[in-house]
GROMACS .gro file of C-alpha atoms in nm:
model
  251
    1UNK     CA    1  -0.031  -4.921  -1.575
    2UNK     CA    2  -0.141  -4.894  -1.217
    3UNK     CA    3  -0.510  -4.829  -1.264
    4UNK     CA    4  -0.689  -5.038  -1.006
    5UNK     CA    5  -1.027  -5.203  -0.983
    6UNK     CA    6  -1.242  -5.232  -0.674
    7UNK     CA    7  -1.314  -5.579  -0.534
    8UNK     CA    8  -1.529  -5.650  -0.229
    9UNK     CA    9  -1.681  -5.961  -0.077
   10UNK     CA   10  -2.019  -6.076  -0.206
   11UNK     CA   11  -2.035  -6.053  -0.585
   12UNK     CA   12  -1.846  -6.008  -0.908
   13UNK     CA   13  -1.792  -5.651  -1.029
   14UNK     CA   14  -1.565  -5.494  -1.288
   15UNK     CA   15  -1.239  -5.689  -1.296
   16UNK     CA   16  -1.260  -5.800  -0.936
   17UNK     CA   17  -1.405  -6.123  -0.812
   18UNK     CA   18  -1.604  -6.111  -0.493
   19UNK     CA   19  -1.570  -6.405  -0.264
   20UNK     CA   20  -1.800  -6.518   0.012
   21UNK     CA   21  -1.685  -6.539   0.375
   22UNK     CA   22  -1.439  -6.814   0.451
   23UNK     CA   23  -1.308  -6.860   0.099
   24UNK     CA   24  -0.983  -6.672   0.155
   25UNK     CA   25  -0.660  -6.830   0.270
   26UNK     CA   26  -0.462  -6.518   0.358
   27UNK     CA   27  -0.303  -6.504   0.703
   28UNK     CA   28  -0.331  -6.172   0.876
   29UNK     CA   29  -0.143  -6.059   1.184
   30UNK     CA   30  -0.337  -5.821   1.410
   31UNK     CA   31  -0.239  -5.464   1.341
   32UNK     CA   32  -0.040  -5.545   1.027
   33UNK     CA   33  -0.312  -5.653   0.784
   34UNK     CA   34  -0.344  -5.321   0.603
   35UNK     CA   35   0.032  -5.299   0.559
   36UNK     CA   36   0.043  -5.655   0.423
   37UNK     CA   37  -0.229  -5.578   0.169
   38UNK     CA   38  -0.051  -5.262   0.057
   39UNK     CA   39   0.268  -5.463   0.015
   40UNK     CA   40   0.071  -5.715  -0.191
   41UNK     CA   41  -0.057  -5.440  -0.420
   42UNK     CA   42   0.295  -5.302  -0.466
   43UNK     CA   43   0.430  -5.649  -0.547
   44UNK     CA   44   0.154  -5.705  -0.803
   45UNK     CA   45   0.221  -5.363  -0.956
   46UNK     CA   46   0.588  -5.451  -0.996
   47UNK     CA   47   0.488  -5.786  -1.147
   48UNK     CA   48   0.256  -5.599  -1.383
   49UNK     CA   49   0.533  -5.366  -1.496
   50UNK     CA   50   0.751  -5.664  -1.579
   51UNK     CA   51   0.462  -5.829  -1.760
   52UNK     CA   52   0.367  -5.525  -1.963
   53UNK     CA   53   0.720  -5.429  -2.062
   54UNK     CA   54   0.898  -5.766  -2.061
   55UNK     CA   55   0.638  -6.019  -2.167
   56UNK     CA   56   0.392  -5.828  -2.385
   57UNK     CA   57   0.576  -5.896  -2.710
   58UNK     CA   58   0.653  -6.254  -2.599
   59UNK     CA   59   0.284  -6.334  -2.546
   60UNK     CA   60   0.147  -6.130  -2.837
   61UNK     CA   61   0.368  -6.291  -3.101
   62UNK     CA   62   0.234  -6.649  -3.082
   63UNK     CA   63  -0.123  -6.525  -3.043
   64UNK     CA   64  -0.091  -6.302  -3.349
   65UNK     CA   65   0.076  -6.575  -3.551
   66UNK     CA   66  -0.206  -6.817  -3.469
   67UNK     CA   67  -0.458  -6.574  -3.624
   68UNK     CA   68  -0.744  -6.714  -3.417
   69UNK     CA   69  -1.068  -6.519  -3.370
   70UNK     CA   70  -1.119  -6.338  -3.040
   71UNK     CA   71  -1.485  -6.297  -2.947
   72UNK     CA   72  -1.601  -6.076  -2.663
   73UNK     CA   73  -1.929  -6.212  -2.525
   74UNK     CA   74  -2.147  -5.949  -2.358
   75UNK     CA   75  -2.490  -5.958  -2.203
   76UNK     CA   76  -2.656  -5.875  -1.875
   77UNK     CA   77  -2.703  -6.120  -1.587
   78UNK     CA   78  -2.955  -6.379  -1.697
   79UNK     CA   79  -2.911  -6.302  -2.068
   80UNK     CA   80  -2.827  -6.665  -2.145
   81UNK     CA   81  -2.475  -6.601  -2.273
   82UNK     CA   82  -2.337  -6.892  -2.067
   83UNK     CA   83  -2.565  -7.136  -2.246
   84UNK     CA   84  -2.465  -6.996  -2.584
   85UNK     CA   85  -2.096  -7.011  -2.495
   86UNK     CA   86  -2.133  -7.383  -2.421
   87UNK     CA   87  -2.285  -7.435  -2.765
   88UNK     CA   88  -2.011  -7.233  -2.935
   89UNK     CA   89  -1.742  -7.441  -2.763
   90UNK     CA   90  -1.913  -7.763  -2.872
   91UNK     CA   91  -1.963  -7.660  -3.235
   92UNK     CA   92  -1.660  -7.444  -3.310
   93UNK     CA   93  -1.392  -7.569  -3.069
   94UNK     CA   94  -1.336  -7.228  -2.914
   95UNK     CA   95  -1.188  -7.183  -2.566
   96UNK     CA   96  -1.422  -7.020  -2.315
   97UNK     CA   97  -1.246  -6.784  -2.073
   98UNK     CA   98  -1.416  -6.592  -1.791
   99UNK     CA   99  -1.219  -6.329  -1.601
  100UNK     CA  100  -1.405  -6.413  -1.281
  101UNK     CA  101  -1.334  -6.785  -1.310
  102UNK     CA  102  -0.967  -6.719  -1.383
  103UNK     CA  103  -0.927  -6.501  -1.074
  104UNK     CA  104  -1.102  -6.757  -0.856
  105UNK     CA  105  -0.881  -7.033  -0.990
  106UNK     CA  106  -0.567  -6.828  -0.929
  107UNK     CA  107  -0.664  -6.764  -0.568
  108UNK     CA  108  -0.764  -7.124  -0.504
  109UNK     CA  109  -0.447  -7.254  -0.673
  110UNK     CA  110  -0.228  -7.108  -0.399
  111UNK     CA  111   0.033  -6.942  -0.624
  112UNK     CA  112   0.227  -6.643  -0.494
  113UNK     CA  113   0.012  -6.417  -0.709
  114UNK     CA  114  -0.300  -6.594  -0.585
  115UNK     CA  115  -0.199  -6.542  -0.223
  116UNK     CA  116  -0.141  -6.172  -0.285
  117UNK     CA  117  -0.478  -6.143  -0.458
  118UNK     CA  118  -0.641  -6.335  -0.176
  119UNK     CA  119  -0.513  -6.094   0.087
  120UNK     CA  120  -0.621  -5.792  -0.119
  121UNK     CA  121  -0.970  -5.924  -0.197
  122UNK     CA  122  -1.031  -6.039   0.157
  123UNK     CA  123  -0.998  -5.677   0.270
  124UNK     CA  124  -1.220  -5.547  -0.010
  125UNK     CA  125  -0.931  -5.348  -0.151
  126UNK     CA  126  -0.826  -5.275  -0.507
  127UNK     CA  127  -0.716  -5.544  -0.750
  128UNK     CA  128  -0.477  -5.419  -1.022
  129UNK     CA  129  -0.659  -5.452  -1.352
  130UNK     CA  130  -0.349  -5.572  -1.536
  131UNK     CA  131  -0.374  -5.894  -1.333
  132UNK     CA  132  -0.690  -5.985  -1.525
  133UNK     CA  133  -0.518  -5.909  -1.856
  134UNK     CA  134  -0.226  -6.131  -1.754
  135UNK     CA  135  -0.460  -6.415  -1.658
  136UNK     CA  136  -0.655  -6.386  -1.982
  137UNK     CA  137  -0.335  -6.384  -2.188
  138UNK     CA  138  -0.199  -6.683  -1.996
  139UNK     CA  139  -0.526  -6.868  -2.041
  140UNK     CA  140  -0.520  -6.802  -2.415
  141UNK     CA  141  -0.157  -6.908  -2.452
  142UNK     CA  142  -0.215  -7.228  -2.254
  143UNK     CA  143  -0.488  -7.336  -2.499
  144UNK     CA  144  -0.327  -7.200  -2.814
  145UNK     CA  145  -0.234  -7.535  -2.968
  146UNK     CA  146  -0.576  -7.691  -2.916
  147UNK     CA  147  -0.814  -7.398  -2.964
  148UNK     CA  148  -0.983  -7.268  -3.277
  149UNK     CA  149  -1.073  -6.934  -3.119
  150UNK     CA  150  -1.136  -6.760  -2.789
  151UNK     CA  151  -1.456  -6.655  -2.614
  152UNK     CA  152  -1.386  -6.382  -2.361
  153UNK     CA  153  -1.695  -6.397  -2.141
  154UNK     CA  154  -1.820  -6.082  -1.969
  155UNK     CA  155  -1.515  -5.875  -2.061
  156UNK     CA  156  -1.457  -5.591  -2.116
  157UNK     CA  157  -1.695  -5.429  -1.872
  158UNK     CA  158  -1.599  -5.077  -1.974
  159UNK     CA  159  -1.433  -4.909  -2.272
  160UNK     CA  160  -1.094  -4.863  -2.105
  161UNK     CA  161  -1.071  -5.236  -2.039
  162UNK     CA  162  -1.138  -5.307  -2.404
  163UNK     CA  163  -0.868  -5.065  -2.509
  164UNK     CA  164  -0.621  -5.226  -2.269
  165UNK     CA  165  -0.709  -5.575  -2.393
  166UNK     CA  166  -0.651  -5.481  -2.755
  167UNK     CA  167  -0.325  -5.303  -2.675
  168UNK     CA  168  -0.185  -5.569  -2.443
  169UNK     CA  169  -0.316  -5.893  -2.597
  170UNK     CA  170  -0.501  -5.892  -2.931
  171UNK     CA  171  -0.762  -5.692  -3.120
  172UNK     CA  172  -1.117  -5.817  -3.077
  173UNK     CA  173  -1.253  -5.989  -3.388
  174UNK     CA  174  -1.624  -5.973  -3.306
  175UNK     CA  175  -1.858  -5.889  -3.016
  176UNK     CA  176  -2.166  -6.098  -2.950
  177UNK     CA  177  -2.413  -5.896  -2.747
  178UNK     CA  178  -2.713  -6.088  -2.614
  179UNK     CA  179  -2.994  -5.835  -2.588
  180UNK     CA  180  -3.257  -5.913  -2.323
  181UNK     CA  181  -3.499  -5.677  -2.150
  182UNK     CA  182  -3.454  -5.603  -1.782
  183UNK     CA  183  -3.791  -5.759  -1.707
  184UNK     CA  184  -3.696  -6.088  -1.872
  185UNK     CA  185  -3.353  -6.100  -1.707
  186UNK     CA  186  -3.508  -6.029  -1.367
  187UNK     CA  187  -3.764  -6.306  -1.412
  188UNK     CA  188  -3.497  -6.554  -1.518
  189UNK     CA  189  -3.272  -6.470  -1.224
  190UNK     CA  190  -3.554  -6.488  -0.971
  191UNK     CA  191  -3.651  -6.830  -1.106
  192UNK     CA  192  -3.289  -6.940  -1.086
  193UNK     CA  193  -3.271  -6.814  -0.730
  194UNK     CA  194  -3.540  -7.058  -0.622
  195UNK     CA  195  -3.295  -7.344  -0.667
  196UNK     CA  196  -2.948  -7.190  -0.697
  197UNK     CA  197  -2.910  -7.068  -0.341
  198UNK     CA  198  -2.715  -6.768  -0.473
  199UNK     CA  199  -2.747  -6.470  -0.241
  200UNK     CA  200  -2.741  -6.225  -0.533
  201UNK     CA  201  -3.049  -6.376  -0.700
  202UNK     CA  202  -3.293  -6.144  -0.523
  203UNK     CA  203  -3.489  -5.855  -0.669
  204UNK     CA  204  -3.303  -5.571  -0.498
  205UNK     CA  205  -2.957  -5.703  -0.589
  206UNK     CA  206  -3.067  -5.792  -0.941
  207UNK     CA  207  -3.180  -5.433  -0.999
  208UNK     CA  208  -2.840  -5.302  -0.889
  209UNK     CA  209  -2.658  -5.553  -1.109
  210UNK     CA  210  -2.866  -5.453  -1.411
  211UNK     CA  211  -2.804  -5.083  -1.348
  212UNK     CA  212  -2.431  -5.149  -1.325
  213UNK     CA  213  -2.439  -5.353  -1.643
  214UNK     CA  214  -2.617  -5.082  -1.841
  215UNK     CA  215  -2.397  -4.804  -1.704
  216UNK     CA  216  -2.071  -4.972  -1.800
  217UNK     CA  217  -2.152  -5.203  -2.091
  218UNK     CA  218  -2.360  -4.975  -2.313
  219UNK     CA  219  -2.058  -4.747  -2.382
  220UNK     CA  220  -1.856  -5.059  -2.481
  221UNK     CA  221  -2.121  -5.161  -2.732
  222UNK     CA  222  -2.134  -4.808  -2.872
  223UNK     CA  223  -1.755  -4.774  -2.891
  224UNK     CA  224  -1.720  -5.107  -3.075
  225UNK     CA  225  -2.044  -5.095  -3.274
  226UNK     CA  226  -1.868  -5.184  -3.601
  227UNK     CA  227  -1.760  -5.516  -3.449
  228UNK     CA  228  -2.078  -5.580  -3.252
  229UNK     CA  229  -2.353  -5.822  -3.348
  230UNK     CA  230  -2.667  -5.762  -3.144
  231UNK     CA  231  -2.863  -6.084  -3.094
  232UNK     CA  232  -3.221  -6.075  -2.959
  233UNK     CA  233  -3.205  -6.332  -2.681
  234UNK     CA  234  -3.560  -6.371  -2.550
  235UNK     CA  235  -3.627  -6.655  -2.792
  236UNK     CA  236  -3.579  -7.028  -2.810
  237UNK     CA  237  -3.209  -7.111  -2.749
  238UNK     CA  238  -3.194  -7.290  -3.084
  239UNK     CA  239  -3.310  -6.979  -3.268
  240UNK     CA  240  -3.061  -6.766  -3.076
  241UNK     CA  241  -2.779  -7.004  -3.162
  242UNK     CA  242  -2.876  -6.991  -3.530
  243UNK     CA  243  -2.797  -6.618  -3.520
  244UNK     CA  244  -2.475  -6.685  -3.327
  245UNK     CA  245  -2.367  -6.937  -3.588
  246UNK     CA  246  -2.444  -6.696  -3.870
  247UNK     CA  247  -2.223  -6.431  -3.706
  248UNK     CA  248  -1.934  -6.672  -3.645
  249UNK     CA  249  -1.958  -6.842  -3.985
  250UNK     CA  250  -1.909  -6.502  -4.147
  251UNK     CA  251  -1.565  -6.457  -3.990
   0.00000   0.00000   0.00000
């Protein structure tokens, strides 16, 4: 229940979202900041207990009754999964949900939970992992009446997160894993960095991101191999999407 996930400024890692300087809105009093962050964690933990015990059945029931496919979309940085997700949304009417985007939106929206997350992330402290599950469930419920399925982008990042998702929300229907070599991903990201301005699109950081991806994501793919469709993704996007469509049409 109270397993926590590290979040620091600068990049996205595990469940946490890493924000650049100046993006936080938390107010900190000198000498009391650490205490305020700890209070924020405790408040979120209490919220999580209520969510897990009080709302789990409430949110699972309509999702189960809808019987919509839940697709985990995995692939390393620069694997092209974002492009394929856009095509899936356009063709199949699925809802695309990214844990990182949801956390950013919550912080920027100024809700009580967002303010607590803001204060925690600003200090590089631990974000409770159930917060991401809550945000994903809320995102799915909010689109339930208009969606034909759900794409969960970049999640889970480790086996335990997958187990929590299936226990708290819904079982995964299928995993789409976009398989790209490290060399190709590095080249793509370096080319993107020439115009993106992203500070993490440099060779040293890319290497670390790829190592992290392999360390945590490979066990997920192995644990869920019966649900996983491995798609070679160093080809023309149209050819890649043909394989994606074949996997989704078979559901």
